[in-house]
């Protein structure tokens, strides 16, 4: 890929570099260098100018911009094309529209805020500034019956990314809520486009409560800021999520769902617990014993010994924690 002025400034590691040097390195005129620097400043980069010494990059904005998201991302497909918006209705909608026009697996849409963010089960996802909202498009060759497996792999990826960046020991609540002390810190909405009974593309919409205050969010939510009392670079977290998504997607492609299920079980907030599940008009009570390898469904052993496969639920309530009583 062609080097840019920004690449060269970053390579200087806090040292000054002259216009002359940059223009020679990139084979462009000094006025083109100046034009590029003006663009960077307009986006929000802080650049220091010193007579006789040249220029130095002082600060990178915590804005979601494709150049920064792609820098040292080191993925093969996830983030191949990145689109960033200020405000959209829902990044999942934009990802769907773009995927109908451009056929790219790994396309990602980010927005600083959403006016009509969607959650699972027709709920809304409140998306103020300070949070992270993205949608990733994948084109797996799996059948629609296996869609739950993508819930599992994406929740493992997002939980691991949050743990890595913040040190918070978040867990996964079935099917793919990320929780801290049972309060929701992130959620994933998986949508699909189906053609001839096959997945044409999947849209994995991920929302993380990062630098927001939970009084702006639904009851039962928490944020990275509130859990640790510090602000986070959304850029760093976003890149970690993209990397983890790719790692777990390839792991699934190469080794199947078993290693993902093992990781999911280790991160699960409900494995080994007794739960109550509200499904349609029915209430199912039993012990969570694992994940079905074929479908990715949650396995619940009811009191009468019957094993129920849970594929989609609105509400799961832990009534007795792991190993208690
Ligand atoms: C849930 O927990 O119910 C899922 C929430 C998913 C929210 C994300 S934010 C980015 C993407 N765009 C949306 O409209 N929803 C998902």
mmCIF file of C-alpha atoms and ligand atoms in Angstrom:
data_model
loop_
_atom_site.group_PDB
_atom_site.id
_atom_site.type_symbol
_atom_site.label_atom_id
_atom_site.label_comp_id
_atom_site.label_asym_id
_atom_site.label_seq_id
_atom_site.Cartn_x
_atom_site.Cartn_y
_atom_site.Cartn_z
ATOM 1 C CA UNK A 1 0.000 0.000 0.000
ATOM 2 C CA UNK A 2 1.193 3.529 -0.789
ATOM 3 C CA UNK A 3 2.742 5.340 2.171
ATOM 4 C CA UNK A 4 1.115 8.537 3.369
ATOM 5 C CA UNK A 5 2.347 11.624 5.217
ATOM 6 C CA UNK A 6 0.616 10.236 8.305
ATOM 7 C CA UNK A 7 2.535 6.932 8.039
ATOM 8 C CA UNK A 8 5.818 8.833 7.932
ATOM 9 C CA UNK A 9 4.923 11.028 10.915
ATOM 10 C CA UNK A 10 4.039 7.928 12.941
ATOM 11 C CA UNK A 11 7.298 6.211 12.000
ATOM 12 C CA UNK A 12 9.258 9.136 13.518
ATOM 13 C CA UNK A 13 8.244 8.044 17.038
ATOM 14 C CA UNK A 14 7.936 11.531 18.457
ATOM 15 C CA UNK A 15 10.882 13.026 16.521
ATOM 16 C CA UNK A 16 10.687 16.005 14.141
ATOM 17 C CA UNK A 17 11.001 15.531 10.390
ATOM 18 C CA UNK A 18 11.399 18.219 7.724
ATOM 19 C CA UNK A 19 9.015 18.935 4.835
ATOM 20 C CA UNK A 20 11.923 18.290 2.536
ATOM 21 C CA UNK A 21 12.454 14.792 3.861
ATOM 22 C CA UNK A 22 8.767 13.892 3.611
ATOM 23 C CA UNK A 23 8.460 15.228 0.077
ATOM 24 C CA UNK A 24 11.538 13.216 -1.008
ATOM 25 C CA UNK A 25 10.324 10.053 0.715
ATOM 26 C CA UNK A 26 6.886 10.231 -0.911
ATOM 27 C CA UNK A 27 7.998 11.755 -4.240
ATOM 28 C CA UNK A 28 5.495 14.582 -3.878
ATOM 29 C CA UNK A 29 5.917 18.372 -3.756
ATOM 30 C CA UNK A 30 6.202 20.323 -0.502
ATOM 31 C CA UNK A 31 2.861 21.970 -1.210
ATOM 32 C CA UNK A 32 1.261 18.528 -1.502
ATOM 33 C CA UNK A 33 2.791 17.656 1.878
ATOM 34 C CA UNK A 34 1.283 20.869 3.300
ATOM 35 C CA UNK A 35 -2.117 20.026 1.810
ATOM 36 C CA UNK A 36 -2.048 16.580 3.431
ATOM 37 C CA UNK A 37 -1.034 18.120 6.785
ATOM 38 C CA UNK A 38 -3.949 20.565 6.591
ATOM 39 C CA UNK A 39 -6.304 17.639 5.980
ATOM 40 C CA UNK A 40 -4.933 15.803 9.003
ATOM 41 C CA UNK A 41 -5.375 18.879 11.202
ATOM 42 C CA UNK A 42 -8.939 19.283 9.991
ATOM 43 C CA UNK A 43 -9.691 15.692 11.020
ATOM 44 C CA UNK A 44 -8.314 16.413 14.512
ATOM 45 C CA UNK A 45 -4.646 15.323 14.469
ATOM 46 C CA UNK A 46 -2.407 17.616 16.551
ATOM 47 C CA UNK A 47 0.736 18.466 14.591
ATOM 48 C CA UNK A 48 3.540 20.653 15.949
ATOM 49 C CA UNK A 49 5.474 22.897 13.524
ATOM 50 C CA UNK A 50 8.973 24.140 14.532
ATOM 51 C CA UNK A 51 11.088 26.395 12.320
ATOM 52 C CA UNK A 52 14.272 24.619 11.149
ATOM 53 C CA UNK A 53 13.235 21.337 12.767
ATOM 54 C CA UNK A 54 10.088 20.536 10.807
ATOM 55 C CA UNK A 55 6.991 18.775 12.064
ATOM 56 C CA UNK A 56 5.990 16.197 14.623
ATOM 57 C CA UNK A 57 2.797 14.283 15.361
ATOM 58 C CA UNK A 58 1.611 15.245 18.864
ATOM 59 C CA UNK A 59 -1.730 13.509 19.186
ATOM 60 C CA UNK A 60 -4.059 11.186 17.329
ATOM 61 C CA UNK A 61 -7.773 12.019 17.739
ATOM 62 C CA UNK A 62 -9.988 9.376 19.374
ATOM 63 C CA UNK A 63 -12.270 9.572 16.406
ATOM 64 C CA UNK A 64 -13.172 6.533 14.433
ATOM 65 C CA UNK A 65 -11.501 7.178 11.115
ATOM 66 C CA UNK A 66 -10.594 4.519 8.556
ATOM 67 C CA UNK A 67 -6.900 5.527 8.393
ATOM 68 C CA UNK A 68 -6.437 5.066 12.154
ATOM 69 C CA UNK A 69 -8.546 1.926 12.363
ATOM 70 C CA UNK A 70 -6.524 0.316 9.586
ATOM 71 C CA UNK A 71 -3.128 1.378 10.956
ATOM 72 C CA UNK A 72 -1.300 -1.759 12.229
ATOM 73 C CA UNK A 73 -4.597 -3.654 12.252
ATOM 74 C CA UNK A 74 -2.869 -6.662 10.709
ATOM 75 C CA UNK A 75 -5.972 -8.579 9.696
ATOM 76 C CA UNK A 76 -6.544 -10.440 6.439
ATOM 77 C CA UNK A 77 -10.236 -9.836 5.860
ATOM 78 C CA UNK A 78 -11.884 -8.096 8.797
ATOM 79 C CA UNK A 79 -11.679 -4.364 8.139
ATOM 80 C CA UNK A 80 -10.718 -4.750 4.465
ATOM 81 C CA UNK A 81 -13.024 -1.796 3.831
ATOM 82 C CA UNK A 82 -13.968 0.511 6.681
ATOM 83 C CA UNK A 83 -16.665 3.192 6.545
ATOM 84 C CA UNK A 84 -17.023 5.693 9.384
ATOM 85 C CA UNK A 85 -19.978 7.990 9.941
ATOM 86 C CA UNK A 86 -20.855 10.606 12.495
ATOM 87 C CA UNK A 87 -24.513 9.715 13.076
ATOM 88 C CA UNK A 88 -26.588 7.040 11.345
ATOM 89 C CA UNK A 89 -29.906 5.371 12.156
ATOM 90 C CA UNK A 90 -28.238 1.968 12.612
ATOM 91 C CA UNK A 91 -24.818 0.749 11.433
ATOM 92 C CA UNK A 92 -26.497 -2.593 10.621
ATOM 93 C CA UNK A 93 -28.745 -0.791 8.100
ATOM 94 C CA UNK A 94 -25.781 0.948 6.461
ATOM 95 C CA UNK A 95 -23.803 -2.308 6.355
ATOM 96 C CA UNK A 96 -26.753 -4.011 4.633
ATOM 97 C CA UNK A 97 -27.117 -1.222 2.050
ATOM 98 C CA UNK A 98 -23.369 -1.181 1.331
ATOM 99 C CA UNK A 99 -23.191 -4.973 1.058
ATOM 100 C CA UNK A 100 -25.835 -4.928 -1.639
ATOM 101 C CA UNK A 101 -23.605 -2.575 -3.668
ATOM 102 C CA UNK A 102 -20.103 -3.789 -2.798
ATOM 103 C CA UNK A 103 -19.287 -7.442 -2.480
ATOM 104 C CA UNK A 104 -16.637 -7.399 0.247
ATOM 105 C CA UNK A 105 -16.333 -9.827 3.100
ATOM 106 C CA UNK A 106 -14.862 -8.026 6.094
ATOM 107 C CA UNK A 107 -16.525 -4.682 5.399
ATOM 108 C CA UNK A 108 -17.058 -2.714 8.623
ATOM 109 C CA UNK A 109 -19.282 0.273 9.354
ATOM 110 C CA UNK A 110 -18.678 2.483 12.400
ATOM 111 C CA UNK A 111 -20.708 5.393 13.730
ATOM 112 C CA UNK A 112 -20.046 7.864 16.541
ATOM 113 C CA UNK A 113 -23.735 7.665 17.485
ATOM 114 C CA UNK A 114 -26.952 6.024 16.262
ATOM 115 C CA UNK A 115 -30.402 7.577 16.229
ATOM 116 C CA UNK A 116 -32.239 4.264 15.893
ATOM 117 C CA UNK A 117 -29.821 1.606 17.141
ATOM 118 C CA UNK A 118 -31.403 -1.834 17.279
ATOM 119 C CA UNK A 119 -31.008 -4.612 19.816
ATOM 120 C CA UNK A 120 -32.207 -8.209 19.830
ATOM 121 C CA UNK A 121 -35.894 -9.067 20.057
ATOM 122 C CA UNK A 122 -36.992 -5.743 18.527
ATOM 123 C CA UNK A 123 -35.517 -3.764 21.416
ATOM 124 C CA UNK A 124 -33.679 -0.522 20.817
ATOM 125 C CA UNK A 125 -29.996 0.030 21.548
ATOM 126 C CA UNK A 126 -29.435 3.474 23.020
ATOM 127 C CA UNK A 127 -26.338 4.805 21.284
ATOM 128 C CA UNK A 128 -25.040 8.128 22.619
ATOM 129 C CA UNK A 129 -21.598 9.533 21.749
ATOM 130 C CA UNK A 130 -18.790 7.938 23.701
ATOM 131 C CA UNK A 131 -19.900 4.389 22.916
ATOM 132 C CA UNK A 132 -18.656 2.064 20.203
ATOM 133 C CA UNK A 133 -21.082 1.036 17.463
ATOM 134 C CA UNK A 134 -19.981 -1.126 14.572
ATOM 135 C CA UNK A 135 -21.264 -3.679 12.103
ATOM 136 C CA UNK A 136 -19.093 -6.312 10.464
ATOM 137 C CA UNK A 137 -20.112 -8.150 7.304
ATOM 138 C CA UNK A 138 -19.075 -11.796 6.925
ATOM 139 C CA UNK A 139 -19.887 -14.232 4.143
ATOM 140 C CA UNK A 140 -19.581 -17.691 5.657
ATOM 141 C CA UNK A 141 -20.452 -20.793 3.671
ATOM 142 C CA UNK A 142 -22.549 -22.206 6.536
ATOM 143 C CA UNK A 143 -26.220 -23.024 6.444
ATOM 144 C CA UNK A 144 -28.763 -20.835 8.181
ATOM 145 C CA UNK A 145 -29.207 -23.566 10.826
ATOM 146 C CA UNK A 146 -25.713 -22.775 12.072
ATOM 147 C CA UNK A 147 -26.312 -19.087 12.698
ATOM 148 C CA UNK A 148 -26.115 -19.568 16.493
ATOM 149 C CA UNK A 149 -22.455 -20.473 16.055
ATOM 150 C CA UNK A 150 -21.803 -16.903 14.958
ATOM 151 C CA UNK A 151 -23.473 -15.649 18.139
ATOM 152 C CA UNK A 152 -21.028 -17.783 20.081
ATOM 153 C CA UNK A 153 -17.899 -16.793 18.191
ATOM 154 C CA UNK A 154 -18.696 -13.089 18.187
ATOM 155 C CA UNK A 155 -19.489 -12.998 21.904
ATOM 156 C CA UNK A 156 -16.221 -14.782 22.704
ATOM 157 C CA UNK A 157 -14.325 -12.315 20.484
ATOM 158 C CA UNK A 158 -15.949 -9.206 21.990
ATOM 159 C CA UNK A 159 -15.587 -10.439 25.590
ATOM 160 C CA UNK A 160 -11.900 -11.214 25.012
ATOM 161 C CA UNK A 161 -11.274 -7.804 23.414
ATOM 162 C CA UNK A 162 -12.929 -5.983 26.339
ATOM 163 C CA UNK A 163 -10.930 -8.069 28.832
ATOM 164 C CA UNK A 164 -7.663 -7.368 26.996
ATOM 165 C CA UNK A 165 -8.174 -3.611 26.737
ATOM 166 C CA UNK A 166 -9.738 -2.923 30.145
ATOM 167 C CA UNK A 167 -8.784 -5.829 32.387
ATOM 168 C CA UNK A 168 -12.470 -6.174 33.342
ATOM 169 C CA UNK A 169 -13.451 -9.816 33.870
ATOM 170 C CA UNK A 170 -16.613 -9.557 31.822
ATOM 171 C CA UNK A 171 -18.658 -12.679 31.095
ATOM 172 C CA UNK A 172 -21.069 -13.810 28.405
ATOM 173 C CA UNK A 173 -24.733 -14.078 29.207
ATOM 174 C CA UNK A 174 -26.630 -16.289 26.824
ATOM 175 C CA UNK A 175 -26.782 -15.850 23.937
ATOM 176 C CA UNK A 176 -24.431 -12.948 23.416
ATOM 177 C CA UNK A 177 -24.743 -10.224 25.999
ATOM 178 C CA UNK A 178 -21.487 -9.198 27.598
ATOM 179 C CA UNK A 179 -22.012 -8.527 31.290
ATOM 180 C CA UNK A 180 -20.130 -7.354 34.367
ATOM 181 C CA UNK A 181 -21.770 -8.385 37.652
ATOM 182 C CA UNK A 182 -24.870 -9.148 35.607
ATOM 183 C CA UNK A 183 -24.987 -5.594 34.206
ATOM 184 C CA UNK A 184 -24.821 -5.283 30.440
ATOM 185 C CA UNK A 185 -21.698 -3.645 29.000
ATOM 186 C CA UNK A 186 -21.998 -4.814 25.374
ATOM 187 C CA UNK A 187 -24.454 -6.510 23.054
ATOM 188 C CA UNK A 188 -24.387 -8.124 19.637
ATOM 189 C CA UNK A 189 -27.152 -8.201 17.060
ATOM 190 C CA UNK A 190 -26.682 -10.757 14.295
ATOM 191 C CA UNK A 191 -28.724 -10.179 11.151
ATOM 192 C CA UNK A 192 -28.561 -12.026 7.869
ATOM 193 C CA UNK A 193 -29.386 -11.839 4.214
ATOM 194 C CA UNK A 194 -30.605 -15.174 2.906
ATOM 195 C CA UNK A 195 -30.621 -16.331 -0.716
ATOM 196 C CA UNK A 196 -31.777 -19.825 -1.768
ATOM 197 C CA UNK A 197 -31.815 -21.003 1.868
ATOM 198 C CA UNK A 198 -28.151 -20.065 2.220
ATOM 199 C CA UNK A 199 -26.478 -17.218 4.093
ATOM 200 C CA UNK A 200 -25.655 -14.558 1.502
ATOM 201 C CA UNK A 201 -24.050 -12.390 4.173
ATOM 202 C CA UNK A 202 -24.154 -11.920 7.931
ATOM 203 C CA UNK A 203 -24.129 -8.594 9.692
ATOM 204 C CA UNK A 204 -22.661 -8.729 13.175
ATOM 205 C CA UNK A 205 -23.681 -5.496 14.898
ATOM 206 C CA UNK A 206 -21.682 -4.796 18.045
ATOM 207 C CA UNK A 207 -22.415 -2.111 20.624
ATOM 208 C CA UNK A 208 -20.124 -1.438 23.603
ATOM 209 C CA UNK A 209 -20.820 1.054 26.394
ATOM 210 C CA UNK A 210 -17.395 2.672 26.641
ATOM 211 C CA UNK A 211 -17.032 6.273 27.842
ATOM 212 C CA UNK A 212 -20.696 6.925 28.574
ATOM 213 C CA UNK A 213 -22.486 7.329 31.882
ATOM 214 C CA UNK A 214 -25.051 4.612 32.549
ATOM 215 C CA UNK A 215 -27.720 7.166 33.534
ATOM 216 C CA UNK A 216 -28.040 7.738 29.781
ATOM 217 C CA UNK A 217 -28.605 3.994 29.230
ATOM 218 C CA UNK A 218 -31.357 1.518 30.135
ATOM 219 C CA UNK A 219 -31.522 0.221 33.732
ATOM 220 C CA UNK A 220 -29.221 -2.751 34.174
ATOM 221 C CA UNK A 221 -26.468 -1.299 31.954
ATOM 222 C CA UNK A 222 -22.928 -0.437 32.858
ATOM 223 C CA UNK A 223 -19.999 1.105 30.996
ATOM 224 C CA UNK A 224 -16.230 0.641 30.860
ATOM 225 C CA UNK A 225 -15.862 4.131 32.309
ATOM 226 C CA UNK A 226 -18.075 3.359 35.295
ATOM 227 C CA UNK A 227 -16.518 -0.034 35.989
ATOM 228 C CA UNK A 228 -12.947 1.248 36.108
ATOM 229 C CA UNK A 229 -13.221 5.004 36.563
ATOM 230 C CA UNK A 230 -11.158 5.802 33.476
ATOM 231 C CA UNK A 231 -11.732 6.788 29.863
ATOM 232 C CA UNK A 232 -10.749 4.446 27.051
ATOM 233 C CA UNK A 233 -9.484 4.953 23.535
ATOM 234 C CA UNK A 234 -12.372 3.652 21.442
ATOM 235 C CA UNK A 235 -9.893 3.309 18.612
ATOM 236 C CA UNK A 236 -7.793 0.809 20.574
ATOM 237 C CA UNK A 237 -10.888 -1.156 21.628
ATOM 238 C CA UNK A 238 -12.351 -1.118 18.112
ATOM 239 C CA UNK A 239 -9.121 -2.523 16.624
ATOM 240 C CA UNK A 240 -8.930 -5.219 19.276
ATOM 241 C CA UNK A 241 -12.523 -6.253 18.523
ATOM 242 C CA UNK A 242 -11.765 -6.459 14.792
ATOM 243 C CA UNK A 243 -8.635 -8.554 15.444
ATOM 244 C CA UNK A 244 -10.439 -10.908 17.814
ATOM 245 C CA UNK A 245 -13.341 -11.272 15.373
ATOM 246 C CA UNK A 246 -10.938 -12.337 12.676
ATOM 247 C CA UNK A 247 -9.005 -14.751 14.933
ATOM 248 C CA UNK A 248 -12.198 -16.496 16.067
ATOM 249 C CA UNK A 249 -13.756 -16.521 12.590
ATOM 250 C CA UNK A 250 -10.694 -18.261 11.163
ATOM 251 C CA UNK A 251 -10.521 -20.616 14.130
ATOM 252 C CA UNK A 252 -14.140 -21.602 13.461
ATOM 253 C CA UNK A 253 -13.451 -22.072 9.743
ATOM 254 C CA UNK A 254 -10.344 -24.175 10.394
ATOM 255 C CA UNK A 255 -11.249 -26.168 13.494
ATOM 256 C CA UNK A 256 -15.040 -26.042 13.705
ATOM 257 C CA UNK A 257 -17.144 -24.913 16.623
ATOM 258 C CA UNK A 258 -15.653 -27.118 19.404
ATOM 259 C CA UNK A 259 -12.798 -24.773 20.472
ATOM 260 C CA UNK A 260 -15.191 -21.800 20.354
ATOM 261 C CA UNK A 261 -17.707 -23.668 22.534
ATOM 262 C CA UNK A 262 -14.955 -24.439 25.049
ATOM 263 C CA UNK A 263 -14.009 -20.750 25.221
ATOM 264 C CA UNK A 264 -17.656 -19.696 25.418
ATOM 265 C CA UNK A 265 -18.224 -22.100 28.308
ATOM 266 C CA UNK A 266 -15.195 -20.720 30.170
ATOM 267 C CA UNK A 267 -16.550 -17.203 29.772
ATOM 268 C CA UNK A 268 -20.188 -18.060 30.412
ATOM 269 C CA UNK A 269 -22.029 -16.415 33.300
ATOM 270 C CA UNK A 270 -24.645 -19.156 33.384
ATOM 271 C CA UNK A 271 -22.974 -22.530 32.759
ATOM 272 C CA UNK A 272 -23.585 -24.746 35.790
ATOM 273 C CA UNK A 273 -26.327 -22.458 37.107
ATOM 274 C CA UNK A 274 -30.005 -23.115 37.478
ATOM 275 C CA UNK A 275 -31.936 -20.793 35.210
ATOM 276 C CA UNK A 276 -35.446 -19.791 34.390
ATOM 277 C CA UNK A 277 -36.118 -19.101 30.734
ATOM 278 C CA UNK A 278 -39.119 -17.225 29.471
ATOM 279 C CA UNK A 279 -39.952 -18.560 26.013
ATOM 280 C CA UNK A 280 -43.181 -17.469 24.395
ATOM 281 C CA UNK A 281 -45.799 -18.229 27.030
ATOM 282 C CA UNK A 282 -43.728 -21.026 28.600
ATOM 283 C CA UNK A 283 -41.276 -20.941 31.502
ATOM 284 C CA UNK A 284 -38.455 -23.501 31.404
ATOM 285 C CA UNK A 285 -36.489 -24.161 34.591
ATOM 286 C CA UNK A 286 -33.353 -26.278 34.705
ATOM 287 C CA UNK A 287 -29.568 -26.492 34.909
ATOM 288 C CA UNK A 288 -27.369 -25.130 32.120
ATOM 289 C CA UNK A 289 -25.196 -28.073 31.081
ATOM 290 C CA UNK A 290 -23.515 -26.818 27.908
ATOM 291 C CA UNK A 291 -23.834 -26.015 24.230
ATOM 292 C CA UNK A 292 -25.064 -28.326 21.480
ATOM 293 C CA UNK A 293 -22.194 -28.946 19.025
ATOM 294 C CA UNK A 294 -24.461 -29.233 15.987
ATOM 295 C CA UNK A 295 -26.692 -26.198 16.353
ATOM 296 C CA UNK A 296 -24.950 -24.052 18.975
ATOM 297 C CA UNK A 297 -28.110 -24.184 21.135
ATOM 298 C CA UNK A 298 -27.938 -23.843 24.929
ATOM 299 C CA UNK A 299 -28.634 -27.172 26.678
ATOM 300 C CA UNK A 300 -30.837 -27.087 29.761
ATOM 301 C CA UNK A 301 -31.520 -30.178 31.865
ATOM 302 C CA UNK A 302 -34.993 -29.871 33.346
ATOM 303 C CA UNK A 303 -35.897 -31.391 36.736
ATOM 304 C CA UNK A 304 -37.493 -34.402 34.994
ATOM 305 C CA UNK A 305 -34.170 -35.105 33.227
ATOM 306 C CA UNK A 306 -35.409 -33.895 29.832
ATOM 307 C CA UNK A 307 -32.799 -31.906 27.897
ATOM 308 C CA UNK A 308 -34.205 -28.803 26.263
ATOM 309 C CA UNK A 309 -32.363 -27.047 23.418
ATOM 310 C CA UNK A 310 -32.647 -23.275 23.626
ATOM 311 C CA UNK A 311 -32.044 -21.398 20.396
ATOM 312 C CA UNK A 312 -33.415 -17.966 21.053
ATOM 313 C CA UNK A 313 -34.790 -16.451 24.197
ATOM 314 C CA UNK A 314 -35.931 -13.091 25.283
ATOM 315 C CA UNK A 315 -34.996 -13.407 28.891
ATOM 316 C CA UNK A 316 -32.849 -15.779 30.904
ATOM 317 C CA UNK A 317 -32.748 -15.424 34.677
ATOM 318 C CA UNK A 318 -30.164 -17.135 36.868
ATOM 319 C CA UNK A 319 -32.012 -18.421 39.943
ATOM 320 C CA UNK A 320 -29.131 -20.349 41.501
ATOM 321 C CA UNK A 321 -25.470 -19.614 40.716
ATOM 322 C CA UNK A 322 -22.778 -22.130 39.711
ATOM 323 C CA UNK A 323 -22.102 -24.774 42.310
ATOM 324 C CA UNK A 324 -24.371 -23.224 44.977
ATOM 325 C CA UNK A 325 -26.873 -25.277 46.965
HETATM 326 C C1 LIG B 1 -28.514 -6.473 22.056
HETATM 327 O O1 LIG B 1 -27.867 -6.639 23.079
HETATM 328 O O2 LIG B 1 -29.740 -6.535 22.064
HETATM 329 C C2 LIG B 1 -27.790 -6.214 20.769
HETATM 330 C C3 LIG B 1 -27.311 -4.804 20.660
HETATM 331 C C4 LIG B 1 -26.554 -4.527 19.398
HETATM 332 C C5 LIG B 1 -26.222 -3.071 19.206
HETATM 333 C C6 LIG B 1 -25.362 -2.820 18.009
HETATM 334 S S1 LIG B 1 -24.729 -1.190 17.953
HETATM 335 C C7 LIG B 1 -24.139 -1.437 16.337
HETATM 336 C C8 LIG B 1 -25.187 -2.237 15.614
HETATM 337 N N1 LIG B 1 -26.189 -1.358 15.059
HETATM 338 C C9 LIG B 1 -27.391 -1.546 15.628
HETATM 339 O O3 LIG B 1 -28.432 -0.930 15.317
HETATM 340 N N2 LIG B 1 -27.320 -2.504 16.542
HETATM 341 C C10 LIG B 1 -25.996 -3.051 16.654
#
